[in-house]
Every structure is written in C-alpha cells, then in structure tokens.
Amino acid sequence: MQANPLDGFVVDRAAIGYIGEGLQRPECILAEPDGTLWSADARGGVMKLRHDGTQVFIGQRANQRFGAASTASAADLETKFTQGTLPNGLAFAANGDILISNFGTDLLEVMTRDGATRTLYDRIDGMPIGKVNFVLRDSQDRIWITVSTRVNPWTTAAASRVRDGYIAVVDGKGIRVVADGFCFTNEIRMDAREEWLYIVETTGPHITRMRVGADASLSAREIFGPANLGGYPDGIAFDSFGNLWCTLVMIDQVIALTPEGDKRLLLDDSKPAMLKAFQDAMDGHAMTSELMLATRGTIAPWMASITFGGADLRTVYIGSLMGTRIPYFASPVPGLPMVHWK
C-alpha cells in the first residue's frame, strides 16, 4: 500500500509566504500554469496577481448582452448589477473567460478578462436562483453551481442548519436543479475520474458526496469523512493522491480528508480561547453573528478557498473573507489538475 504523502506533514508557519496587498475579500482564487492568479474582489471584480509583485484590479462592467434564460429586463439587471455585485466563486470558461457565482447579485455571470460582464442565468424554473455561492466546470464543459440558501437574509441560514441549499447544472439542456436539501451548500469538487461530486455543507458541518451520472444526475448521497468536522467547512480541493484538502472558516484551520475519510489537521490558526465557545455554539445550534465575527486567525482571517498552483501544482494558496493578502506554502504532494490546466 502506497504511503500517503501527508503522513507526518504539517504546515511550517515560518515558511508561509504572501502575495498581494490591499485585497478585499479574496474569497476564491484561480491559478494558471504560468503563475498568474485571479482572485475575487469585493470591489466588484477580480484581482490579477503575479509573484513579481504586480497586481491589476479588473472591475466588472455591465454588458447589455444578457443571457437568453434571463426573464428580467436589461434595465432591471443593470440596476441589480451596479448596486450589489460581490464575486464569490470563480471558474474558467472553456474560452478563458471567468465564470462568476455572484453572491451579491444572485446571478451566474461570465466576465471577459477585461471586465465585460453578462448574466448567464438569474432564475431556475421561473424562480430567483438564490445565494449563488460556487461554480465549477468539468471536462465535459458542464457548469455546476451551488446555491447556499433561498433564505433572506442569508445570514439566518448561515447561523443555523436550514436545509434549503441545492446544486444545479448547466449543459445542453439548459439549467436545472439536480440535488437539494443541503445545509448551506458551498464549494464542490470532482474526483480525478469525475465519478463523484464532493459537496461542502458548511453548517452540516461535513462533506457530502454523490455519484455523477452520464446525464449529470446525482445519486447515492453519503457523508464523506467525519459527520462533524469540528468547524464550518468552506473550500475544498483534491491533491493528486486523493486527499481532499479543506478549510474550516472562522476557526481558521486547514484539514485534509484522506481517501479513507480520516481527518488530518495541517494548519491551525485558531484562537484557543474562542475555539471551544465556537464549537459549543455550533453543536448546540446556538451560533450568533457576534461569535462568528469574534473568531478568526491572523494568517488568512476567515479562511475560505484552497487552490493548488505553481508550475508543479505544489504551491497551496488560501483565500479568505477578511484577509487583504493571500498566504501560500509548499505542499508535499501536487494538487489534482483542474480542467483548465494545460
């Protein structure tokens, strides 16, 4: 049996580097083989960064060509877009444009690399989509999105275990819901063979997986790993061995679930004095916004996404909701190449 490359590995805090400065809510990060990073930015766009210290903010600008599936008028979408854009999850489209799950406008969007943005979808089955959280493209060019909740305000769902999150897919048949009943659906990833879809249920708090059918149907739902991860999972990414790396937002830990589902703690930036109070409130269904805001580390406050990059995919980048820069460190194992990695 091959030894797991994560055996005995923990992140050396002294070896953590940082890229970027003055970032705002760098929640999701995309990496390209040439070293370029693209980070979501709360100012309404993305930041393009390189390790030579250069960074360029690319703001979204509304493009009047809205998607055919949109039932709202261009004027209505323009108003919604300009008043509350908040890019969250990112993915590369097949042509290199950036797919955006916009947590502010509740839209699935696509943005060119110079900022021109149009709406792909704003409704499903005639209803508003809800809080679009993450977007993923697979090798068949299908687009998968997660919606955390339809509850307004969304913070009510984030502080409880409301089970109204769902997953939708966009393919040649259009957009449709393929699974629902999740506890604040967050990031999703596929394994190397795209046989299973792994689903973060943030307030679960656990990872669920479902088998992917040839028609994009999802079945055989089961919890993968511990039923309670000890914190709210947010971002996930596979390495090439099959370990599923995961951030625990607010308590700010990086963990990994081995292919067998065993939990490994790789980086702990939690506050010991706050950790037990947070976990007790989480387990007792008594979480408050005040406690969530009081709990954070210093490396990447409110750790969110996790991304493998670098030419050899051995550099790990951590996105965050409250950080102003992006920490990175070396991994003992390469990440699983994403569909855009060529």
Coordinates of C-alpha atoms in Angstrom, one line a residue:
M1 CA 0.0 0.0 0.0
Q2 CA 1.4 3.4 -1.0
A3 CA 2.2 5.7 1.8
N4 CA 0.2 8.9 2.0
P5 CA 2.4 12.0 1.2
L6 CA 0.6 13.8 4.0
D7 CA 1.9 11.3 6.7
G8 CA 3.6 13.5 9.3
F9 CA 3.1 16.7 7.3
V10 CA 2.0 20.0 9.0
V11 CA 2.4 23.5 7.5
D12 CA 5.5 25.3 8.8
R13 CA 4.1 28.7 9.7
A14 CA 7.6 30.3 9.3
A15 CA 7.7 29.2 5.7
I16 CA 4.4 30.8 4.7
G17 CA 4.7 33.5 2.1
Y18 CA 2.2 36.1 1.0
I19 CA 1.2 37.6 -2.4
G20 CA -0.9 40.6 -3.0
E21 CA -1.7 43.7 -0.8
G22 CA -4.8 45.7 -0.1
L23 CA -7.1 42.9 -1.4
Q24 CA -10.7 43.0 -0.4
R25 CA -12.4 39.6 0.3
P26 CA -10.1 37.4 -1.8
E27 CA -12.6 34.5 -1.3
C28 CA -11.8 32.4 -4.3
I29 CA -8.5 32.1 -6.2
L30 CA -7.8 30.7 -9.7
A31 CA -4.3 29.7 -10.7
E32 CA -2.8 29.3 -14.2
P33 CA 0.3 27.3 -15.2
D34 CA 2.3 30.5 -15.9
G35 CA 1.9 31.6 -12.3
T36 CA -0.9 34.1 -12.8
L37 CA -3.5 34.2 -10.0
W38 CA -7.0 35.6 -10.3
S39 CA -8.8 36.5 -7.0
A40 CA -12.3 37.5 -6.4
D41 CA -12.5 41.0 -5.0
A42 CA -15.3 42.7 -3.1
R43 CA -14.9 45.9 -5.0
G44 CA -16.8 44.2 -7.8
G45 CA -14.4 42.3 -10.0
V46 CA -11.2 40.3 -9.8
M47 CA -7.6 41.0 -9.0
K48 CA -4.9 39.6 -11.4
L49 CA -1.7 38.9 -9.4
R50 CA 1.8 37.7 -10.2
H51 CA 4.7 36.7 -7.9
D52 CA 6.8 39.6 -9.3
G53 CA 4.6 41.9 -7.2
T54 CA 2.3 43.2 -9.9
Q55 CA -1.4 43.2 -9.4
V56 CA -4.2 44.7 -11.5
F57 CA -7.8 45.1 -10.5
I58 CA -10.3 44.4 -13.2
G59 CA -13.7 45.7 -12.3
Q60 CA -16.9 44.3 -13.7
R61 CA -18.7 46.5 -16.3
A62 CA -22.1 45.5 -17.4
N63 CA -22.5 44.2 -20.9
Q64 CA -26.0 44.7 -22.3
R65 CA -26.0 41.2 -23.9
F66 CA -27.8 39.3 -21.2
G67 CA -28.3 35.5 -21.3
A68 CA -31.3 34.1 -23.1
A69 CA -32.5 32.4 -19.9
S70 CA -32.9 35.7 -18.1
T71 CA -36.5 36.8 -17.7
A72 CA -35.7 40.2 -16.2
S73 CA -35.3 43.3 -18.3
A74 CA -31.8 44.6 -19.2
A75 CA -32.6 47.7 -17.1
D76 CA -33.5 45.7 -14.1
L77 CA -30.4 43.5 -14.3
E78 CA -28.2 46.6 -14.8
T79 CA -29.6 48.1 -11.6
K80 CA -29.1 44.9 -9.7
F81 CA -25.6 44.5 -11.0
T82 CA -24.4 48.0 -10.2
Q83 CA -25.9 48.1 -6.7
G84 CA -24.6 44.9 -5.2
T85 CA -22.0 42.9 -7.2
L86 CA -20.0 40.6 -5.0
P87 CA -18.0 38.0 -6.9
N88 CA -17.6 34.8 -4.8
G89 CA -16.8 31.5 -6.6
L90 CA -14.8 31.6 -9.8
A91 CA -14.0 29.2 -12.6
F92 CA -12.5 29.4 -16.1
A93 CA -14.9 29.0 -19.0
A94 CA -13.6 26.9 -21.9
N95 CA -12.6 30.1 -23.8
G96 CA -10.7 31.5 -20.8
D97 CA -13.4 33.9 -19.7
I98 CA -14.2 33.9 -16.0
L99 CA -17.4 32.3 -14.7
I100 CA -18.6 34.1 -11.6
S101 CA -21.1 33.0 -8.9
N102 CA -22.1 36.4 -7.7
F103 CA -23.1 36.3 -4.0
G104 CA -24.3 39.9 -4.2
T105 CA -26.5 39.9 -7.3
D106 CA -27.6 36.3 -7.0
L107 CA -26.6 35.7 -10.6
L108 CA -24.5 33.3 -12.5
E109 CA -22.3 35.6 -14.7
V110 CA -19.4 35.4 -17.2
M111 CA -16.7 38.1 -17.4
T112 CA -14.1 38.6 -20.1
R113 CA -10.6 39.2 -18.9
D114 CA -11.1 43.0 -19.5
G115 CA -14.2 43.1 -17.3
A116 CA -17.2 43.0 -19.7
T117 CA -19.8 41.0 -17.8
R118 CA -23.1 39.4 -18.8
T119 CA -25.6 37.4 -17.0
L120 CA -25.9 33.7 -17.9
Y121 CA -28.8 32.8 -15.5
D122 CA -30.8 34.7 -12.9
R123 CA -33.7 32.2 -12.5
I124 CA -34.3 28.5 -12.3
D125 CA -37.8 27.1 -13.0
G126 CA -39.1 30.7 -13.0
M127 CA -37.8 31.4 -9.5
P128 CA -34.9 33.5 -8.4
I129 CA -31.8 31.4 -8.1
G130 CA -30.9 32.4 -4.5
K131 CA -27.5 32.8 -3.0
V132 CA -25.2 31.5 -5.7
N133 CA -22.0 30.5 -3.9
F134 CA -19.7 28.5 -6.2
V135 CA -19.2 27.5 -9.8
L136 CA -17.3 24.5 -11.3
R137 CA -16.7 23.5 -14.9
D138 CA -16.0 19.8 -15.7
S139 CA -14.2 18.1 -18.5
Q140 CA -17.5 17.8 -20.5
D141 CA -17.9 21.6 -20.3
R142 CA -20.8 21.3 -18.0
I143 CA -21.2 24.1 -15.4
W144 CA -22.1 23.2 -11.9
I145 CA -23.3 25.8 -9.4
T146 CA -24.1 25.7 -5.7
V147 CA -26.8 27.8 -4.1
S148 CA -26.3 28.1 -0.3
T149 CA -29.9 29.2 0.6
R150 CA -33.0 30.9 -0.6
V151 CA -33.5 32.4 2.9
N152 CA -33.3 36.2 3.1
P153 CA -31.2 37.4 4.9
W154 CA -28.8 34.6 4.1
T155 CA -27.1 35.1 7.5
T156 CA -30.1 33.4 9.1
A157 CA -29.3 30.2 7.2
A158 CA -25.5 30.6 7.9
A159 CA -26.2 30.7 11.7
S160 CA -28.5 27.6 11.7
R161 CA -29.0 24.3 9.9
V162 CA -31.6 25.3 7.3
R163 CA -31.6 22.6 4.6
D164 CA -32.6 24.6 1.5
G165 CA -29.2 24.6 -0.3
Y166 CA -29.1 23.0 -3.7
I167 CA -26.9 22.1 -6.7
A168 CA -27.8 23.0 -10.3
V169 CA -26.1 22.1 -13.6
V170 CA -25.9 23.9 -16.9
D171 CA -25.5 21.7 -20.0
G172 CA -27.0 21.4 -23.5
K173 CA -30.4 21.1 -21.9
G174 CA -30.2 24.4 -20.1
I175 CA -30.1 24.9 -16.3
R176 CA -31.8 22.6 -13.8
V177 CA -31.6 21.5 -10.2
V178 CA -30.0 18.1 -9.7
A179 CA -29.9 17.8 -5.9
D180 CA -31.2 19.8 -3.0
G181 CA -31.8 19.7 0.8
F182 CA -28.2 20.8 1.8
C183 CA -27.1 22.7 4.8
F184 CA -25.6 25.9 3.3
T185 CA -24.1 24.4 0.1
N186 CA -20.6 25.8 -0.5
E187 CA -17.7 24.6 -2.7
I188 CA -17.9 21.5 -4.8
R189 CA -15.2 19.4 -6.5
M190 CA -15.0 16.2 -8.6
D191 CA -12.6 13.4 -8.0
A192 CA -10.0 12.6 -10.7
R193 CA -12.3 10.4 -12.7
E194 CA -15.3 12.7 -12.3
E195 CA -17.3 9.8 -10.8
W196 CA -18.2 11.6 -7.5
L197 CA -19.1 15.1 -6.7
Y198 CA -17.9 16.3 -3.3
I199 CA -20.1 18.9 -1.7
V200 CA -19.4 21.2 1.2
E201 CA -22.3 21.5 3.6
T202 CA -21.0 24.4 5.7
T203 CA -23.5 24.2 8.5
G204 CA -23.6 20.4 8.3
P205 CA -20.8 20.7 9.2
H206 CA -19.4 18.0 6.9
I207 CA -18.6 17.0 3.4
T208 CA -21.2 15.0 1.3
R209 CA -20.6 13.2 -1.9
M210 CA -22.9 12.0 -4.7
R211 CA -22.3 9.8 -7.7
V212 CA -22.3 11.6 -11.0
G213 CA -24.4 10.0 -13.8
A214 CA -23.7 10.3 -17.5
D215 CA -26.8 12.6 -17.7
A216 CA -25.4 14.8 -14.9
S217 CA -27.8 13.2 -12.4
L218 CA -26.6 12.9 -8.8
S219 CA -27.3 9.8 -6.7
A220 CA -26.1 7.7 -3.8
R221 CA -25.7 10.6 -1.4
E222 CA -23.5 9.9 1.6
I223 CA -21.3 11.8 4.1
F224 CA -17.6 11.5 3.4
G225 CA -15.4 11.7 6.4
P226 CA -16.5 12.8 9.9
A227 CA -20.1 13.8 10.3
N228 CA -18.9 16.8 12.3
L229 CA -15.6 18.3 11.2
G230 CA -15.2 20.5 14.3
G231 CA -15.8 23.7 12.4
Y232 CA -17.6 25.1 9.3
P233 CA -16.1 23.7 6.1
D234 CA -15.8 26.2 3.3
G235 CA -13.3 25.5 0.5
I236 CA -12.1 22.1 -0.8
A237 CA -9.5 20.9 -3.3
F238 CA -8.1 17.5 -4.2
D239 CA -4.4 16.6 -4.3
S240 CA -3.1 14.1 -6.8
F241 CA -3.0 11.3 -4.2
G242 CA -6.7 11.7 -3.5
N243 CA -6.6 13.6 -0.2
L244 CA -9.4 16.2 0.0
W245 CA -8.0 19.5 1.5
C246 CA -10.5 21.7 3.3
T247 CA -10.6 25.0 5.1
L248 CA -12.6 25.5 8.2
V249 CA -13.8 29.1 8.1
M250 CA -13.8 31.3 11.2
I251 CA -11.8 29.0 13.3
D252 CA -9.2 29.1 10.5
Q253 CA -7.9 25.6 10.2
V254 CA -6.7 23.7 7.1
I255 CA -7.5 20.0 7.3
A256 CA -7.4 17.1 4.9
L257 CA -9.6 14.0 4.5
T258 CA -7.6 11.0 3.3
P259 CA -9.1 8.7 0.6
E260 CA -10.4 6.6 3.5
G261 CA -12.1 9.7 5.1
D262 CA -9.7 10.1 8.0
K263 CA -9.2 13.7 9.1
R264 CA -5.7 15.3 9.3
L265 CA -5.0 18.7 10.8
L266 CA -2.5 20.5 8.6
L267 CA -2.6 24.1 9.8
D268 CA -4.2 25.5 12.9
D269 CA -4.6 29.3 13.2
S270 CA -7.5 29.2 15.6
K271 CA -7.7 31.1 18.9
P272 CA -7.7 28.6 21.7
A273 CA -9.8 30.8 23.9
M274 CA -12.5 31.1 21.2
L275 CA -12.4 27.6 19.7
K276 CA -14.4 25.8 22.3
A277 CA -17.0 28.5 22.6
F278 CA -17.4 28.4 18.8
Q279 CA -17.7 24.6 18.6
D280 CA -20.1 24.5 21.5
A281 CA -22.3 27.1 19.9
M282 CA -22.1 25.3 16.5
D283 CA -23.0 21.9 18.1
G284 CA -25.8 23.4 20.2
H285 CA -27.4 25.2 17.2
A286 CA -26.8 28.5 19.1
M287 CA -24.4 30.2 16.7
T288 CA -24.5 34.0 16.7
S289 CA -23.1 36.6 14.2
E290 CA -21.3 38.2 17.1
L291 CA -19.4 34.9 17.9
M292 CA -18.6 34.3 14.3
L293 CA -17.2 37.8 13.9
A294 CA -15.1 37.4 17.1
T295 CA -13.5 34.1 15.8
R296 CA -10.7 34.5 13.3
G297 CA -6.9 33.9 12.9
T298 CA -4.2 36.1 11.5
I299 CA -2.8 34.2 8.5
A300 CA -6.0 34.4 6.4
P301 CA -8.8 35.6 8.5
W302 CA -11.9 33.5 7.9
M303 CA -10.2 31.0 5.6
A304 CA -12.3 30.3 2.6
S305 CA -11.0 28.6 -0.6
I306 CA -7.9 26.4 -1.2
T307 CA -6.1 26.4 -4.5
F308 CA -3.1 24.4 -5.8
G309 CA -0.9 26.4 -8.2
G310 CA 2.7 26.8 -9.3
A311 CA 4.2 25.1 -12.4
D312 CA 4.3 21.8 -10.5
L313 CA 1.0 22.3 -8.6
R314 CA 2.8 22.1 -5.3
T315 CA 2.0 25.6 -4.1
V316 CA -1.1 26.0 -1.9
Y317 CA -2.9 29.3 -1.8
I318 CA -5.6 30.1 0.8
G319 CA -8.4 32.5 0.1
S320 CA -10.2 34.4 2.9
L321 CA -13.2 36.6 3.6
M322 CA -11.4 39.1 5.8
G323 CA -7.8 39.0 4.5
T324 CA -6.0 41.6 2.5
R325 CA -3.4 39.3 1.1
I326 CA -3.1 35.7 0.0
P327 CA -0.9 33.3 2.0
Y328 CA 0.9 30.4 0.3
F329 CA 3.1 27.4 1.2
A330 CA 4.6 24.3 -0.2
S331 CA 2.8 21.0 -0.4
P332 CA 4.5 17.6 -0.2
V333 CA 2.1 16.4 -3.0
P334 CA 0.9 18.1 -6.2
G335 CA -2.7 19.2 -6.5
L336 CA -5.2 17.5 -8.8
P337 CA -5.1 19.5 -12.1
M338 CA -8.3 21.3 -12.8
V339 CA -10.0 21.2 -16.2
H340 CA -8.3 24.4 -17.4
W341 CA -4.8 23.2 -16.5
K342 CA -3.0 22.6 -19.8

